[in-house]
CSV table of C-alpha atoms in Angstrom, one decimal:
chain,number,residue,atom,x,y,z
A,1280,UNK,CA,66.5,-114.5,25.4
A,1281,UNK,CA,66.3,-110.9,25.4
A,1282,UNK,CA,64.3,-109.0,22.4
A,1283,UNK,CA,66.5,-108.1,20.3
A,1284,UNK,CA,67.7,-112.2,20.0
A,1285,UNK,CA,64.4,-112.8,19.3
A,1286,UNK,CA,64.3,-110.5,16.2
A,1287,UNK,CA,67.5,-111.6,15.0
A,1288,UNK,CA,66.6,-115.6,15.0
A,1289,UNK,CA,63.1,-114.8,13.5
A,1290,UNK,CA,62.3,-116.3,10.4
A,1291,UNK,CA,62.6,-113.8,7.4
A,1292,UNK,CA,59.2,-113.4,6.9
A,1293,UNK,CA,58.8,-112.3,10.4
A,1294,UNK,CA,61.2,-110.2,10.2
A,1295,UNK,CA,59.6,-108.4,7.1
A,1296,UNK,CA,56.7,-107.8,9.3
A,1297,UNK,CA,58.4,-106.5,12.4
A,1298,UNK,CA,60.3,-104.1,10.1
A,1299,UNK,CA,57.0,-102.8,7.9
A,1300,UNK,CA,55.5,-102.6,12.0
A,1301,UNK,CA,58.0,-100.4,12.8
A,1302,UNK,CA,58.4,-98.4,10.0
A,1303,UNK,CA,54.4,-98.5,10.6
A,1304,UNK,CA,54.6,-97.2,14.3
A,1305,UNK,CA,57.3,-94.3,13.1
A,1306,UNK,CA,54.9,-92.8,10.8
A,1307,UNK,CA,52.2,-93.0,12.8
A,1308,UNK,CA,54.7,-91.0,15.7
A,1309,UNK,CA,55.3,-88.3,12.9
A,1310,UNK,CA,51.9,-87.9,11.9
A,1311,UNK,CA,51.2,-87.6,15.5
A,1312,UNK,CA,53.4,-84.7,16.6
A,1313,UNK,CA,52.7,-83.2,13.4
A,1314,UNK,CA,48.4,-82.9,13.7
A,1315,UNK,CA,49.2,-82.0,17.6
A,1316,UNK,CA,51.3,-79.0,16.5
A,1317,UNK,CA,48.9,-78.4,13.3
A,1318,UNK,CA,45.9,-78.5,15.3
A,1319,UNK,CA,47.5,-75.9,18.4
A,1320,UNK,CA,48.0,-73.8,15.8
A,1321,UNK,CA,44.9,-73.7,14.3
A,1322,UNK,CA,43.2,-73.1,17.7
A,1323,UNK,CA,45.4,-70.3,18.4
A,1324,UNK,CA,45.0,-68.3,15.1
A,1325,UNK,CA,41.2,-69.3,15.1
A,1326,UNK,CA,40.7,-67.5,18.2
A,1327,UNK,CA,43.1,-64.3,17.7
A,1328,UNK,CA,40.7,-63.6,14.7
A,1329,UNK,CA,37.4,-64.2,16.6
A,1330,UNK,CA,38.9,-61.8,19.4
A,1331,UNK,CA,39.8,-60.0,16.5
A,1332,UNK,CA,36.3,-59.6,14.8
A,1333,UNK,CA,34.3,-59.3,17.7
A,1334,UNK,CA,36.5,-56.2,19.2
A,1335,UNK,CA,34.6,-53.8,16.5
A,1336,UNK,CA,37.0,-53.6,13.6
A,1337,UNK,CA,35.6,-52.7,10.4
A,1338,UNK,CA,34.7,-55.6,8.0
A,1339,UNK,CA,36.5,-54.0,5.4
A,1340,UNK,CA,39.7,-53.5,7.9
A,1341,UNK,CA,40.0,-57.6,8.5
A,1342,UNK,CA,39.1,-57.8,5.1
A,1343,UNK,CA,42.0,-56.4,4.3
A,1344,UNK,CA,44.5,-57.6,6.9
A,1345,UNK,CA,42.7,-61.0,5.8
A,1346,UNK,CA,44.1,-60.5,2.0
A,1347,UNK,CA,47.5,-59.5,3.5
A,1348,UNK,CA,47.7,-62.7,5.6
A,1349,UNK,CA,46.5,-65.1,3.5
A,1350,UNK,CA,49.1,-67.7,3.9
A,1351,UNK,CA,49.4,-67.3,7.6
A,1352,UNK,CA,46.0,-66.4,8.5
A,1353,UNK,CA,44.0,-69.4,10.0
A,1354,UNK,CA,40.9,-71.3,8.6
A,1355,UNK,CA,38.8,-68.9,10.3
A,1356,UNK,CA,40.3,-66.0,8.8
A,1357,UNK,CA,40.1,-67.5,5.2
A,1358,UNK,CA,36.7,-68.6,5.8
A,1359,UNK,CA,35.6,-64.9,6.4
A,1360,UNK,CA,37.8,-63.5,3.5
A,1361,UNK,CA,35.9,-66.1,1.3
A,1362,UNK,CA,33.0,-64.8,2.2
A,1363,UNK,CA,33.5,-61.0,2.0
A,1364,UNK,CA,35.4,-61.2,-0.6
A,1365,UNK,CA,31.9,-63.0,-2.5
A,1366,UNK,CA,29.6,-60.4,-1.3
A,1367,UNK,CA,31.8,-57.7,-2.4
A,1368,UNK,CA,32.3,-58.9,-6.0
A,1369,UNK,CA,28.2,-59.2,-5.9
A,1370,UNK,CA,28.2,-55.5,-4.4
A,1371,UNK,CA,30.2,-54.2,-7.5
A,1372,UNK,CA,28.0,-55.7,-10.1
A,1373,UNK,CA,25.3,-53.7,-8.5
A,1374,UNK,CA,23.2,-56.6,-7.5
A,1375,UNK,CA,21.0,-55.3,-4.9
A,1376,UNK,CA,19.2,-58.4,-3.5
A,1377,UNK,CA,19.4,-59.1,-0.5
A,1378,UNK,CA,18.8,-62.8,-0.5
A,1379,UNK,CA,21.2,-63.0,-3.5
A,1380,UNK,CA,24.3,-61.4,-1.9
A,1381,UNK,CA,23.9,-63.2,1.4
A,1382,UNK,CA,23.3,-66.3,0.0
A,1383,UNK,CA,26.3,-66.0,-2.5
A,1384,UNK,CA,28.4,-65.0,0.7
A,1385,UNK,CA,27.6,-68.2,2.6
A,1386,UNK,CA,28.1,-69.9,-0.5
A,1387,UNK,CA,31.5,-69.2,-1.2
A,1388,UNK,CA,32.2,-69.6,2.8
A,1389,UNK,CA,30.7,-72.9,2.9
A,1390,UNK,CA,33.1,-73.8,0.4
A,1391,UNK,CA,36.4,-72.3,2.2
A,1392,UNK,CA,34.6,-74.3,5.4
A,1393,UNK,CA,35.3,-77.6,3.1
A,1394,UNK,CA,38.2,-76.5,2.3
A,1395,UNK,CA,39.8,-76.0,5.8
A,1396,UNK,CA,38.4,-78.9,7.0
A,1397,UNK,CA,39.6,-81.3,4.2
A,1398,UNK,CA,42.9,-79.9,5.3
A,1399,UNK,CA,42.3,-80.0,8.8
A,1400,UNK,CA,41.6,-83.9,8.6
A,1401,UNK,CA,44.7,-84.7,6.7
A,1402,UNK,CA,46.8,-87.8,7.9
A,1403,UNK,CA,44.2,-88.8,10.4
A,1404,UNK,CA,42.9,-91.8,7.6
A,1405,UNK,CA,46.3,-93.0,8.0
A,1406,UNK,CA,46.3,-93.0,11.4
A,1407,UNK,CA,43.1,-94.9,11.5
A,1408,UNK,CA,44.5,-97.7,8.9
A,1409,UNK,CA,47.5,-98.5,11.2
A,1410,UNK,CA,45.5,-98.3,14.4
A,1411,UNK,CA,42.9,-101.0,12.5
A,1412,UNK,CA,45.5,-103.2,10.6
A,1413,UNK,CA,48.9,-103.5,12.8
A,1414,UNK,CA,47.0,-105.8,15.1
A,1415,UNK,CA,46.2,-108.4,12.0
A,1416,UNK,CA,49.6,-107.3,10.4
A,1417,UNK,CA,51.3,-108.6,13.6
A,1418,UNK,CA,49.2,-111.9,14.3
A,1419,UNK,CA,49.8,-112.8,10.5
A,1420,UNK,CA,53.9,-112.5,11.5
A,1421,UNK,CA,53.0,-114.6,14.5
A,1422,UNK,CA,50.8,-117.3,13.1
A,1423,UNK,CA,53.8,-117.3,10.7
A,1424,UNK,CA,56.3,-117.4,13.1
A,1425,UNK,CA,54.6,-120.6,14.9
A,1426,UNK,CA,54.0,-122.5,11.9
A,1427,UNK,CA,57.6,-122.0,11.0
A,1428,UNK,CA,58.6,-123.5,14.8
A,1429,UNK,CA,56.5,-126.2,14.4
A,1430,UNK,CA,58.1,-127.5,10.9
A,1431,UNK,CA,61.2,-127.0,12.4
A,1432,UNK,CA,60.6,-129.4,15.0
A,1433,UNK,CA,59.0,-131.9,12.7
A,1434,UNK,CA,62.3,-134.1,12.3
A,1435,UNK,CA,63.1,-134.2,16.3
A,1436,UNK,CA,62.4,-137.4,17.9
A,1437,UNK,CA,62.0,-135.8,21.0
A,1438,UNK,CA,59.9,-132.5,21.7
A,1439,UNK,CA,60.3,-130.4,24.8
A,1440,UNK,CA,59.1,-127.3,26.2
A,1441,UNK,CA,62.3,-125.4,25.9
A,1442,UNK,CA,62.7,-126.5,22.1
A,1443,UNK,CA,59.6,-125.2,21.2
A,1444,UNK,CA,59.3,-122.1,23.6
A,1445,UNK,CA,62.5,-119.5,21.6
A,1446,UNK,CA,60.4,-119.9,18.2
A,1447,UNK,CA,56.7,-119.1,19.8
A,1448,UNK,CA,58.4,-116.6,21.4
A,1449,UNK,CA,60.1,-114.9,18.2
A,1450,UNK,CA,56.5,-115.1,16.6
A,1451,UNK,CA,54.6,-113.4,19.7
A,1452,UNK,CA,57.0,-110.7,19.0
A,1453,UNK,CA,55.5,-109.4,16.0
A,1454,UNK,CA,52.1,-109.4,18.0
A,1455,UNK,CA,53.6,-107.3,20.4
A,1456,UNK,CA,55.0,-104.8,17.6
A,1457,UNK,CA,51.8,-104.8,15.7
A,1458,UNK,CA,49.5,-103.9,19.2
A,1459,UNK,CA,52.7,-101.3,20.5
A,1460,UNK,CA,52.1,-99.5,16.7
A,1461,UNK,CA,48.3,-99.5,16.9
A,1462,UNK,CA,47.5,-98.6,20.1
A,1463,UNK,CA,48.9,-94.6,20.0
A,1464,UNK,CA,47.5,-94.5,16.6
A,1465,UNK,CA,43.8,-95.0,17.9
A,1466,UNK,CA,44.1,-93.0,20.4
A,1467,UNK,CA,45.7,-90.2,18.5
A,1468,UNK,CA,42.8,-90.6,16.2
A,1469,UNK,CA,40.3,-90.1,18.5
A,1470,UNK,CA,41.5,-87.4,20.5
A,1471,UNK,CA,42.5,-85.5,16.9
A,1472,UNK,CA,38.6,-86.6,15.6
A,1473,UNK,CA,37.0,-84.7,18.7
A,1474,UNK,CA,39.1,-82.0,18.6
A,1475,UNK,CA,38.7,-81.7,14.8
A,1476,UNK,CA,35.1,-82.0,15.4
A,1477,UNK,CA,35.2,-79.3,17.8
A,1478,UNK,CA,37.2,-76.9,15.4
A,1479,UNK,CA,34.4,-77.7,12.6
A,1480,UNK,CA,31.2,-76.5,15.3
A,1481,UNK,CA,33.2,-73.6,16.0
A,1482,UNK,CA,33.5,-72.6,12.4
A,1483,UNK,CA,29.8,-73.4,11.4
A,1484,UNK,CA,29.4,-71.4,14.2
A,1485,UNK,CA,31.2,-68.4,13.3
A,1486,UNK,CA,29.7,-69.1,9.4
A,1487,UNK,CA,26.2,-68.9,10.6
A,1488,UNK,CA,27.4,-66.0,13.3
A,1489,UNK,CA,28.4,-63.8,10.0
A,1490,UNK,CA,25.5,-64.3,7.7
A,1491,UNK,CA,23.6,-63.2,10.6
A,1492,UNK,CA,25.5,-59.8,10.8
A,1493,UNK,CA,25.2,-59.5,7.0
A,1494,UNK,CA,21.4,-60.3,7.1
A,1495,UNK,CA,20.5,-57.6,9.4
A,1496,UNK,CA,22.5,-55.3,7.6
A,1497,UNK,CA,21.3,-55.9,4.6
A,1498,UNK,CA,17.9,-55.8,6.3
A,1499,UNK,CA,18.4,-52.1,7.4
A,1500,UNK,CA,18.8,-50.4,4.3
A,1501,UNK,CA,19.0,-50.9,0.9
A,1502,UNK,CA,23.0,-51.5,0.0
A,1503,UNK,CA,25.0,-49.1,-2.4
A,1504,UNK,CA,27.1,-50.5,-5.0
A,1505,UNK,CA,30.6,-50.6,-3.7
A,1506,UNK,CA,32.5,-51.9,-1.2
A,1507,UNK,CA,30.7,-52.4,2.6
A,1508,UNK,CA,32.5,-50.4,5.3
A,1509,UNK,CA,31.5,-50.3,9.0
A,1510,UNK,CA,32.0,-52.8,11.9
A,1511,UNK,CA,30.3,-56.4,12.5
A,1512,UNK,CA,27.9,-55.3,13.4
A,1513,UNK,CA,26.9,-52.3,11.4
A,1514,UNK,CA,28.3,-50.7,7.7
């Protein structure tokens, strides 16, 4: 019997969990290509901005171009926006501390890090739930599937191998669904969790990288009130 006669002379209830297995798997497909293209994209515009800062444009130049291209900016790019745009706001009021501005700076670009990253991580709890509950989703259709052969045969007087083999067959089936919808799921989930984790070190990194900058900035003279201008490396 080929697949497809299997499906079709299931019992309903195995057919309800084939079905919810392969709208299951389809998802999981979607939210697949989707975190691949997501995630390119997020590498690219993370490192156009680091090429960016590091090529000696003023702060307050990508601070602008930053505010102009918020919405297609990457998490990078908003995480330093975050940030500047804090220590600027402190600069205005005239607060002169050091340790005040820079730590409201990292402040308000630890929470744009949470942010992205919240964001970032989006569908990959649903990839994990399918990659851990297809497999029992598809036993349960099989155990179902047998138990539902079995009564049928209850009233022969004669059991043979090929009366018994089509129905185990339909209910190892559902198995087969439930292992072919998990099995890209966990390994879509692990790939996207390292290269999430990856994306997260490099934007610590950067985080740490510029409160650095604006520590030994800071440190070198006392800052006017008003808006910073200079390079990364220097007002």
């Amino acid at each position: 019997m080929s697949i497809l006669q299997l499906v079709l002379h299931a019992s309903f209830t195995v057919q309800l969990v084939m079905l919810v297995l392969l709208i299951g798997s389809i998802a999981s497909w979607a939210a697949i290509f989707r975190k691949l293209r997501s995630l390119k994209e997020i590498k690219a515009q993370n490192d156009e901005f680091e090429r960016e800062f590091w090529s000696g444009t003023s702060l307050n130049d990508l601070y602008a171009a930053a505010a102009q291209n918020a919405r297609q900016g990457g998490p990078m790019e908003r995480i330093f926006a975050s940030g500047m745009r804090e220590y600027q706001k402190l600069r205005e009021r005239r607060i002169a501390d050091p340790g005040t501005l820079l730590d409201g700076a990292r402040r308000a670009m630890r929470a744009s890090f949470q942010r992205e990253m919240d964001a970032t991580e989006s569908n990959l709890s649903f990839l994990a739930s399918v990659g851990s509950i297809s497999p029992y989703v598809g036993l349960f259709g099989t155990v179902w599937g047998i138990m539902h052969a079995f009564t049928g045969l209850a009233g022969l007087q004669q059991v043979t191998l090929a009366t018994v083999a089509p129905g185990i067959a339909e209910a190892l089936v559902a198995t087969a669904l439930g292992l072919f919808a998990a099995i890209p799921a966990v390994v879509a989930y692990n790939r996207f969790a390292r290269d999430i984790d990856r994306i997260s070190i490099k934007q610590e990194t950067f985080i740490e990288e510029f409160s650095n900058i604006l520590q030994r900035n800071l440190g070198v003279h006392t800052p006017p009130a008003g808006p910073a201008t200079g390079s990364p490396t220097g007002y």
